[in-house]
Coordinates of C-alpha atoms and ligand atoms in Angstrom, one line a residue:
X1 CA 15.0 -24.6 27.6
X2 CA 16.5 -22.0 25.7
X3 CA 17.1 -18.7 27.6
X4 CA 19.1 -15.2 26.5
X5 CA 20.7 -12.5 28.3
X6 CA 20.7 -9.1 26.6
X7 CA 23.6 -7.5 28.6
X8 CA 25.1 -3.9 29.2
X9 CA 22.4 -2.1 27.1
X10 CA 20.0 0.7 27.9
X11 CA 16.5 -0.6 28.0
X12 CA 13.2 1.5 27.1
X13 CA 10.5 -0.7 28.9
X14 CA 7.3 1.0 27.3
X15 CA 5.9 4.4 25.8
X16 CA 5.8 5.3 29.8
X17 CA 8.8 4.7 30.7
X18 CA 12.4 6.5 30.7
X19 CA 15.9 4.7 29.5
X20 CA 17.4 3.1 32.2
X21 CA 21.1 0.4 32.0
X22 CA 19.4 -2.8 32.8
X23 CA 20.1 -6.6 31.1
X24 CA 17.1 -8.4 29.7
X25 CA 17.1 -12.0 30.5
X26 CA 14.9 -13.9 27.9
X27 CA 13.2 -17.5 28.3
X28 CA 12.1 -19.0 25.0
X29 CA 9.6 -16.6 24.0
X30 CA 9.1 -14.4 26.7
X31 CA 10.7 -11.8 28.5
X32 CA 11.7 -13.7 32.1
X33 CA 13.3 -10.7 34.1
X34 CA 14.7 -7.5 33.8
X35 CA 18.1 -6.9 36.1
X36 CA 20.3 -4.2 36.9
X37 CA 23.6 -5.3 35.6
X38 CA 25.4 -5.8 39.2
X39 CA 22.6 -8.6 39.8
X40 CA 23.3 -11.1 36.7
X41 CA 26.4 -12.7 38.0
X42 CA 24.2 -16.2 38.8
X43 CA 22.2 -15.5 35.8
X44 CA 25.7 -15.9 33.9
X45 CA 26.8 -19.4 36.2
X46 CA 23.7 -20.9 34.8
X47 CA 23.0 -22.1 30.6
X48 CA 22.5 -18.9 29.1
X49 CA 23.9 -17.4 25.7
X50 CA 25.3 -13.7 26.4
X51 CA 24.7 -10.9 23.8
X52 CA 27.0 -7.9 24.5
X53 CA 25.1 -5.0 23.8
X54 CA 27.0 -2.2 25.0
X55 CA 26.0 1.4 23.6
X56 CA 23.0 -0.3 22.0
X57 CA 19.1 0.7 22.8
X58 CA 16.9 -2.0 23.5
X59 CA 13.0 -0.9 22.5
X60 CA 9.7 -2.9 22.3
X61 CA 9.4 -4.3 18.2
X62 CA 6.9 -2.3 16.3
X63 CA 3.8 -3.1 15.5
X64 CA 2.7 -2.7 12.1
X65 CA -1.4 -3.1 11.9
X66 CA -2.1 -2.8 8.6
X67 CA 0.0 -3.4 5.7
X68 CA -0.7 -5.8 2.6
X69 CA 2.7 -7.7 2.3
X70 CA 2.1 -9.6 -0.8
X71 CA 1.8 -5.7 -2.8
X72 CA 5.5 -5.5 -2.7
X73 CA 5.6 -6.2 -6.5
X74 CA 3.0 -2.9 -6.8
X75 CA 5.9 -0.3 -5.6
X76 CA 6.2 2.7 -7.6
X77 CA 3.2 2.1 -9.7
X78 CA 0.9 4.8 -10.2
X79 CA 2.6 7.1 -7.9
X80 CA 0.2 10.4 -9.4
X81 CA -2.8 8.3 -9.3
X82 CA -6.3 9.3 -7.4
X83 CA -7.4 6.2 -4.7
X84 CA -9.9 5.3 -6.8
X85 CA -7.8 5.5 -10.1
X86 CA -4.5 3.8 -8.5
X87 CA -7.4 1.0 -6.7
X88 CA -9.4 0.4 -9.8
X89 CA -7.3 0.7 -12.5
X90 CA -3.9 0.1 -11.8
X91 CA -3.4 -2.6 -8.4
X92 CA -7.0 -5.1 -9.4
X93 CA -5.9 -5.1 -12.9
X94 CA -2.2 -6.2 -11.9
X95 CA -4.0 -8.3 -9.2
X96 CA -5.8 -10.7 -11.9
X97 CA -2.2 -12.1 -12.6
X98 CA -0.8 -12.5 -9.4
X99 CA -0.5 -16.4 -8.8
X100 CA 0.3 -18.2 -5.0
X101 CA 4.0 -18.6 -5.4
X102 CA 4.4 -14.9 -6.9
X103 CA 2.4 -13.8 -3.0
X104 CA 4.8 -16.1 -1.0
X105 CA 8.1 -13.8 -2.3
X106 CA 5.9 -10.6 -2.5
X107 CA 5.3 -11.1 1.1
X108 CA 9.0 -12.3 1.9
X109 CA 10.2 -9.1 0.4
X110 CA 7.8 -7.2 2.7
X111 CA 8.3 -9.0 5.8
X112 CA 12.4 -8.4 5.2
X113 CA 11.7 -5.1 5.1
X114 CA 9.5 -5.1 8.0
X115 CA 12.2 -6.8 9.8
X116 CA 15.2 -4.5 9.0
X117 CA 12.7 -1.5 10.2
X118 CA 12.1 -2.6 13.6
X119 CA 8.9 -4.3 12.8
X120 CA 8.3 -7.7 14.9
X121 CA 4.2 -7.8 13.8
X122 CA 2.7 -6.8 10.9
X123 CA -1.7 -7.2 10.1
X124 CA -1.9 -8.4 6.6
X125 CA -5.4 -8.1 4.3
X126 CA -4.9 -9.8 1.1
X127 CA -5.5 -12.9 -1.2
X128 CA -3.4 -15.6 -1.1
X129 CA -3.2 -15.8 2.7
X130 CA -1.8 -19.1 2.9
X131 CA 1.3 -18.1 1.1
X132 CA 1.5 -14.8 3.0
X133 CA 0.8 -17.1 6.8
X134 CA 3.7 -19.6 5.3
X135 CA 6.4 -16.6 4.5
X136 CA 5.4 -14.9 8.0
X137 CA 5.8 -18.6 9.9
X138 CA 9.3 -19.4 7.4
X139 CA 10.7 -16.1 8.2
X140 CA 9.8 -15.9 12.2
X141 CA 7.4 -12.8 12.3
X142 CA 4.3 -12.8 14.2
X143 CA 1.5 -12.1 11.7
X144 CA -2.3 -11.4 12.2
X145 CA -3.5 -12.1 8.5
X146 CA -7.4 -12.0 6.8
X147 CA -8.4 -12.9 3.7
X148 CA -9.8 -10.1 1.5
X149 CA -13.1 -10.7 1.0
X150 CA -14.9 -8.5 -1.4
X151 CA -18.3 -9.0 -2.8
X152 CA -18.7 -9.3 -6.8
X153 CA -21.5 -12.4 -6.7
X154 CA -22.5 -15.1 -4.3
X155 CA -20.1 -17.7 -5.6
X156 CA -17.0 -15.3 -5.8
X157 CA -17.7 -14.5 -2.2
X158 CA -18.6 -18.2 -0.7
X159 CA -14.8 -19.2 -2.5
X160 CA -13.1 -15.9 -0.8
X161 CA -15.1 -17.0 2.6
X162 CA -13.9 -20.6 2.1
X163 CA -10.3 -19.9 1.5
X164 CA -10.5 -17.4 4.6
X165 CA -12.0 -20.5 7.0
X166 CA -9.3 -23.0 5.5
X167 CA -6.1 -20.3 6.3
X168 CA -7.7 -20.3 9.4
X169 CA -7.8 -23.9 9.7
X170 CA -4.4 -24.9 8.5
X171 CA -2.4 -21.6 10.7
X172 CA -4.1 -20.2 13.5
X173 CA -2.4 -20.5 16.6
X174 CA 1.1 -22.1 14.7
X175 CA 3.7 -21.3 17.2
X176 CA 1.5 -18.6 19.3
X177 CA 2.5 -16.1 16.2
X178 CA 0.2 -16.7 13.7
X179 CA -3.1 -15.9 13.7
X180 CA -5.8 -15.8 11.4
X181 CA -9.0 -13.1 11.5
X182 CA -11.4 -12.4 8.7
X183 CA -11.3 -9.6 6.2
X184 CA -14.1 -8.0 5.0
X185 CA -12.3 -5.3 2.3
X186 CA -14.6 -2.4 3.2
X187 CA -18.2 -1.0 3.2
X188 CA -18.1 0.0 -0.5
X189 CA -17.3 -3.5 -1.8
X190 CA -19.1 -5.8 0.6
X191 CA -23.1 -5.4 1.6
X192 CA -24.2 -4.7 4.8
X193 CA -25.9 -8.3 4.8
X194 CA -22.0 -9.7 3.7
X195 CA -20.8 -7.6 7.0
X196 CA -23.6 -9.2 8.8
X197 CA -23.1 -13.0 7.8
X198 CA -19.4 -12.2 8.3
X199 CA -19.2 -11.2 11.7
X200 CA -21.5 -14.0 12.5
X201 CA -18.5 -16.4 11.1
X202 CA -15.8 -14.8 12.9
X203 CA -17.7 -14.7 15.5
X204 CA -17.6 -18.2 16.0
X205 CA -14.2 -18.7 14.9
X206 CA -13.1 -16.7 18.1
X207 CA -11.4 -13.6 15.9
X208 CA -11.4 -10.9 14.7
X209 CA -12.5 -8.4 11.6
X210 CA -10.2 -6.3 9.7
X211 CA -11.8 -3.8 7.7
X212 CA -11.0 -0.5 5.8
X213 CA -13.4 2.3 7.0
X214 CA -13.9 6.0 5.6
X215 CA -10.5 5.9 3.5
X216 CA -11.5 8.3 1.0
X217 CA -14.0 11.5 0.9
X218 CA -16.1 9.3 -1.4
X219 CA -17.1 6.7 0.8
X220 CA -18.3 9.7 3.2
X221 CA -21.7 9.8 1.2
X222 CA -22.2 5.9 1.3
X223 CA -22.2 5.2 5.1
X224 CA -21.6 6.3 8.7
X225 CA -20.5 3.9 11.5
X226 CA -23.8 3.7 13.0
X227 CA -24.4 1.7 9.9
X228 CA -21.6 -0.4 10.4
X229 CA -22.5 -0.9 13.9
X230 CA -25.9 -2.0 12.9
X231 CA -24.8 -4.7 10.9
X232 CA -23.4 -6.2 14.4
X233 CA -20.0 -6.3 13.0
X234 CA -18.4 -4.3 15.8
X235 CA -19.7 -7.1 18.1
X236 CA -16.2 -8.8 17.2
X237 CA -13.2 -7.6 17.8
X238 CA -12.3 -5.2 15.0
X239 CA -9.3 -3.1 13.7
X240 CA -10.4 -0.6 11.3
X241 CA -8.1 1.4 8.8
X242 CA -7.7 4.6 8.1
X243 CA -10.5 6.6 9.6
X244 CA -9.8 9.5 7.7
X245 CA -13.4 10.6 7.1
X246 CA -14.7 10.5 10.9
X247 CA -17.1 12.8 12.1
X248 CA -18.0 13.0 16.0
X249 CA -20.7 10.5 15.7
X250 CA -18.7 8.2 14.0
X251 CA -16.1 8.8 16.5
X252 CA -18.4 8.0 19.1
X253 CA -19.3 4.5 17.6
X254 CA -15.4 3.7 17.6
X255 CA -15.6 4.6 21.0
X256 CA -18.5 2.7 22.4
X257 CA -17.6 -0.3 20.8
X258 CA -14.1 -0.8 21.4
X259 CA -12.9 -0.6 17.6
X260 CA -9.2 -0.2 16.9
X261 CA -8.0 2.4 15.2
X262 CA -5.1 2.0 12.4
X263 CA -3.6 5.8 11.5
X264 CA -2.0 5.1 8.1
X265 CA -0.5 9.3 7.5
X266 CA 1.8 7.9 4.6
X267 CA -0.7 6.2 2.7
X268 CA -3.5 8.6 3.9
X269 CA -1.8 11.8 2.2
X270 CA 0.4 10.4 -0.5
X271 CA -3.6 8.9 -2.1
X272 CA -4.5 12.2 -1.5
X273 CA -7.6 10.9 1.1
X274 CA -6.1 13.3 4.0
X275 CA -5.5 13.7 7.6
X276 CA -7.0 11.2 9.7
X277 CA -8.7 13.3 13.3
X278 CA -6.3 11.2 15.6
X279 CA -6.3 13.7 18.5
X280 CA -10.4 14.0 18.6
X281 CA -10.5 10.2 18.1
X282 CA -7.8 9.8 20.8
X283 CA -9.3 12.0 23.1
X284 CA -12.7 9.6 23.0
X285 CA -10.5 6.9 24.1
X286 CA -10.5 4.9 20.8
X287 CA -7.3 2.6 21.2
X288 CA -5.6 4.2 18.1
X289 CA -2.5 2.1 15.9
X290 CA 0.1 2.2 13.2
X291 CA 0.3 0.7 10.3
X292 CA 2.6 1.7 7.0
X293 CA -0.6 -0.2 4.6
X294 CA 1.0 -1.5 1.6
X295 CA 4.1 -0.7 -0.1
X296 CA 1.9 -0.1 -3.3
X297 CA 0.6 3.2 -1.2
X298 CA 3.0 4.2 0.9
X299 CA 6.2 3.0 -0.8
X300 CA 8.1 1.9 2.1
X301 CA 7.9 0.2 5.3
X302 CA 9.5 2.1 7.0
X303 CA 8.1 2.3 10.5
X304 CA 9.9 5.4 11.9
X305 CA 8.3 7.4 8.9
X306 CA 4.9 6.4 10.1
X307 CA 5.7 7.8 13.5
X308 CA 7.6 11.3 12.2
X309 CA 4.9 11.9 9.6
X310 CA 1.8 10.9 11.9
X311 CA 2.8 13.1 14.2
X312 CA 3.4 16.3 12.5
X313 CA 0.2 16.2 10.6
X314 CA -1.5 16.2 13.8
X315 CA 0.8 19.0 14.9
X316 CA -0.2 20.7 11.5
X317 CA -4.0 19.8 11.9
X318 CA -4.4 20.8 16.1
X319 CA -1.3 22.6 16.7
X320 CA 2.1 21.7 18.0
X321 CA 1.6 20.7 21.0
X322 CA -0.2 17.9 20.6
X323 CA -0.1 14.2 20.0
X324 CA 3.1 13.4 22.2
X325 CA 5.7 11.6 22.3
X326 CA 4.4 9.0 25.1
X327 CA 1.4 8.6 22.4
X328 CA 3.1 8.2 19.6
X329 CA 5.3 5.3 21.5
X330 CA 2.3 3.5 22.8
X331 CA 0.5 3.7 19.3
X332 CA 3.4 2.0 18.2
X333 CA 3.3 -0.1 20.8
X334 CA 1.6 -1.1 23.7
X335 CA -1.8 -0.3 21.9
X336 CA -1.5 -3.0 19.1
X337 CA -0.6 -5.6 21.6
X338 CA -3.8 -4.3 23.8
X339 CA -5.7 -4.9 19.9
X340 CA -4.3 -8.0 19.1
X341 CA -5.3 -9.3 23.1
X342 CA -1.5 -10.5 23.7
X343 CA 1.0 -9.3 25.6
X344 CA 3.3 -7.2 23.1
X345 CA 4.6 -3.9 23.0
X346 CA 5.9 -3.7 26.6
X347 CA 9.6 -5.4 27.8
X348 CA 8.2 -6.3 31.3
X349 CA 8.5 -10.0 32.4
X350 CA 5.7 -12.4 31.2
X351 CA 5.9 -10.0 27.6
X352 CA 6.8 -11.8 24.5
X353 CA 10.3 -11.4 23.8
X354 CA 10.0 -9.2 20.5
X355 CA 12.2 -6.5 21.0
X356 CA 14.5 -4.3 18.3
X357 CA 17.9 -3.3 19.2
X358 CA 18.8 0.3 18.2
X359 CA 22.2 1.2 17.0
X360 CA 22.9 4.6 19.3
X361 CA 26.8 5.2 17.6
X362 CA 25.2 7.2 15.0
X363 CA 24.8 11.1 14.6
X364 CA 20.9 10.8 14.1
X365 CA 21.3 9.9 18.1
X366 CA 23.8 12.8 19.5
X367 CA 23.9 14.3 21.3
X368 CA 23.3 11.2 23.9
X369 CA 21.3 12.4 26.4
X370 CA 19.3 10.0 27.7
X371 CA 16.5 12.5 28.0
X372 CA 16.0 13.0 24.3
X373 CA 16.4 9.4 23.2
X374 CA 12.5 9.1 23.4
X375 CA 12.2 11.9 20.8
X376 CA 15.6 10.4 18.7
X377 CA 13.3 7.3 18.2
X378 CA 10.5 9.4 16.7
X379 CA 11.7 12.3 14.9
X380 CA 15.7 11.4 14.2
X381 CA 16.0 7.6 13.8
X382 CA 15.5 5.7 10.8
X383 CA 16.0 2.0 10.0
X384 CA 20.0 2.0 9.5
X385 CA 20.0 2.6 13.3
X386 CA 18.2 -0.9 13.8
X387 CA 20.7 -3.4 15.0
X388 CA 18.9 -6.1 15.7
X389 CA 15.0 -7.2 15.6
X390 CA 13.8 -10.4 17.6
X391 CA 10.7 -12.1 17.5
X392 CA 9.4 -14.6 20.1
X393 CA 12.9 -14.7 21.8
X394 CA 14.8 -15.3 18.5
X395 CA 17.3 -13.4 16.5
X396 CA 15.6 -12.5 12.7
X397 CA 18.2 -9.7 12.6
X398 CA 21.5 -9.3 14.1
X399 CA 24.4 -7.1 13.8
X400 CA 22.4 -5.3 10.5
X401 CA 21.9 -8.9 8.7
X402 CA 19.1 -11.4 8.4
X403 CA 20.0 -14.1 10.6
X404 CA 18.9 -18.0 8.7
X405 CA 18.1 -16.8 5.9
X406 CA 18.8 -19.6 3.9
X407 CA 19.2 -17.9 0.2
X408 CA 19.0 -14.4 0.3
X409 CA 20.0 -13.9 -3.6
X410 CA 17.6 -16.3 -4.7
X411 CA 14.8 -14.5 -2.7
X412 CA 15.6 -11.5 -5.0
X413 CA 15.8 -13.1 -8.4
X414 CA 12.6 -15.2 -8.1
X415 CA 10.8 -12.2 -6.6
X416 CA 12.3 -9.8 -9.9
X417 CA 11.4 -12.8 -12.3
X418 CA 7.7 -12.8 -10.9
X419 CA 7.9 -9.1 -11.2
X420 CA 8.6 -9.0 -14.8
X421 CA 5.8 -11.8 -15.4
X422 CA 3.3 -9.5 -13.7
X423 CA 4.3 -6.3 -15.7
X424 CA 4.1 -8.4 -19.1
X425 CA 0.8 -9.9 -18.7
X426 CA -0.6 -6.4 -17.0
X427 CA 1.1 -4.9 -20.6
X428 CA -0.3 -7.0 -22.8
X429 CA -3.8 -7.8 -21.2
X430 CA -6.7 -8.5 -23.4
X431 CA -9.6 -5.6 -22.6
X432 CA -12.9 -5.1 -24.5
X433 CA -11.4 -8.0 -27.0
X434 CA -8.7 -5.9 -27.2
X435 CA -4.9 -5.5 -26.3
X436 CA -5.2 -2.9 -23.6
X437 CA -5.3 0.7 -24.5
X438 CA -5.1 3.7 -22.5
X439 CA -8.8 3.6 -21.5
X440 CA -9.1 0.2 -20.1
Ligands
ZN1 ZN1 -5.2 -1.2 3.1

């Protein structure tokens, strides 16, 4: 039995709630009680390690649900693209040279960022998801991770299907933190039959669907949800991104069939798609997310941008008042656990223990009034306030440093040696029987 006590710091329980002094006492992944301080005197007789957190914030861990870990190596490319120029011609083409150990250290790269923003889950859509379930499991994160399945011909897709079903075989369920779901890409590269047959598979898997839905303008004259909805793929559990394109019927097929929605605003604006309609979608009680989507759109993961920049478009879009703080928090929150169907984003007993530890001692938090730490978190903090960020009851980041981490250094030079490879063969690729020219 291995239990914790977080002791002298100033908890944030939920979205809900406000900053009270309060020690956390932890019991191997959960969170077993919360006490005010002049009750943990037994707690302290009995086997417990002691954390001194004095002048520290202790918040739920951010949940990230939708990202693409393994892109890491794709930062800074085609940062003036189009969506349809950076998709098409710059991230497939560097995709075609990507190999399973290059995704193992794209993801690692990502998930230490992830971990030094406060992130404690991340939702990953990609190829290679055995890699990208083995750097999540190596590292400690709790990871919800599909395959990308996109439809080219009927034996390209059986092979994407089958390496979905075998991730899923080998890491679902590993240590209650990883799970595996299925990932059909979006409506514009799989058929309506492909959504069918796969929601029929996850389906009897027990899991759910990630999907990208109305990204860009484009895909506006292609489909409507009631088209997606038709195909039965709503029938599973599903967490759709972006949502920029939405009208109020679409809205109202969200709605009615309990589809989570994943606001990406960095991703959304930097590709130039737009401003996703969170408040109208919000206020037909669609459970509406975070996620940062791939460091290839967005650059960073950097979870505190996603909240700043998601809410002031909507202030933009509807006007200042809305979108709230208590909104924001439980989109970070409380409404990915209520997604993912476990209990995360909360610090109530029976909670997993995934919590981030907020360094206070900084000027982005004066003054300290407890009042406005709420609004510090959203609008002021960034991730050099993170202190700490534990997953499933255990340390992954402790006083600003990756805790076990067993070769930080070489993590970097295998991932820059990969880099390069990727860059070469992307430079020198054969197109039309030729080296590649500024057309291809
Ligand atoms: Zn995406």
């Amino acid at each position: 039995m291995s239990k914790k006590l977080l002791k002298n710091g100033y908890v944030l329980v939920s979205a809900d709630d406000d900053i009270e002094k309060l020690d956390v006492l932890i019991e191997n992944d959960e969170i077993e009680d919360l006490l005010l301080p002049e009750n943990t005197e037994e707690i302290e007789e009995e086997d417990v390690e002691e954390y001194d957190l004095s002048g520290k914030l202790i918040i739920p861990g951010f949940i990230n649900m939708h990202t693409h870990s393994a892109m890491s190596y794709f930062r800074g490319v085609a940062d003036d693209s189009s969506f349809e120029e950076w998709l098409f011609k710059e991230m497939l083409a560097r995709e075609d040279f990507l190999r399973s150990e290059m995704a193992y250290y794209g993801a690692v790269i990502s998930i230490l960022e992830m971990i030094s923003s406060g992130i404690t889950t991340f939702v990953d859509m990609y190829m290679f998801t055995d890699e990208i379930a083995k750097a999540a499991y190596d590292l400690g994160m709790r990871a919800y991770i599909s395959r990308g399945l996109s439809f080219d011909n009927e034996e390209g897709w059986n092979q994407r299907v089958k390496e979905n079903v075998s991730t899923y075989e080998k890491f679902n369920g590993l240590e209650n933190r990883i799970y595996i779901g299925f990932g059909p890409h979006a409506p514009y590269s799989v058929s309506f039959d492909k959504l069918k047959e796969i929601a029929k598979i996850a389906e009897k898997y027990n899991t759910h669907i990630q999907i990208h839905l109305l990204e860009s303008k484009n895909e506006k004259n292609q489909y409507s949800l009631s088209d997606i909805e038709n195909t039965g793929l709503f029938e599973v559990p599903t967490i759709a991104a972006h949502c920029v394109y939405v009208d109020n019927e679409d809205i109202k097929v969200l709605s009615k069939n309990d589809v989570t929605v994943v606001y990406n605003p960095t991703s959304n604006m930097k590709l130039g798609n737009g401003i996703a309609p969170i408040v109208d979608i919000i206020d037909e009680n669609v459970n509406v997310t975070f996620g940062t989507d791939g460091c290839a759109s967005n650059n960073s993961l950097n979870f505190f941008n996603e909240m700043k920049v998601g809410s002031i478009l909507q202030k933009y879009k509807y006007g200042p008042d809305k979108l709230t703080i208590k909104q924001i928090l439980r989109m970070a929150w409380e409404n990915g656990g209520f997604a993912l169907g476990e209990r995360l984003g909360r610090l109530e007993p029976t909670f997993k223990a995934d919590l981030v530890v907020l360094d206070i001692n900084t000027p982005e938090f004066c003054p300290k009034d407890l009042k406005r730490m709420k609004s510090n978190i959203v609008f002021s903090a960034n991730p050099r306030n993170v202190f700490g960020t534990m997953v499933a009851g255990k340390w992954l980041y402790f006083d600003k440093k990756f805790v076990n981490l067993l070769d930080e250094g070489e993590i970097y030079e295998k991932f820059e040696y990969y880099y390069k490879e990727i860059e070469n063969n992307f430079n020198n690729r054969v197109c039309d029987g030729n080296i590649r020219n500024n057309n291809c």
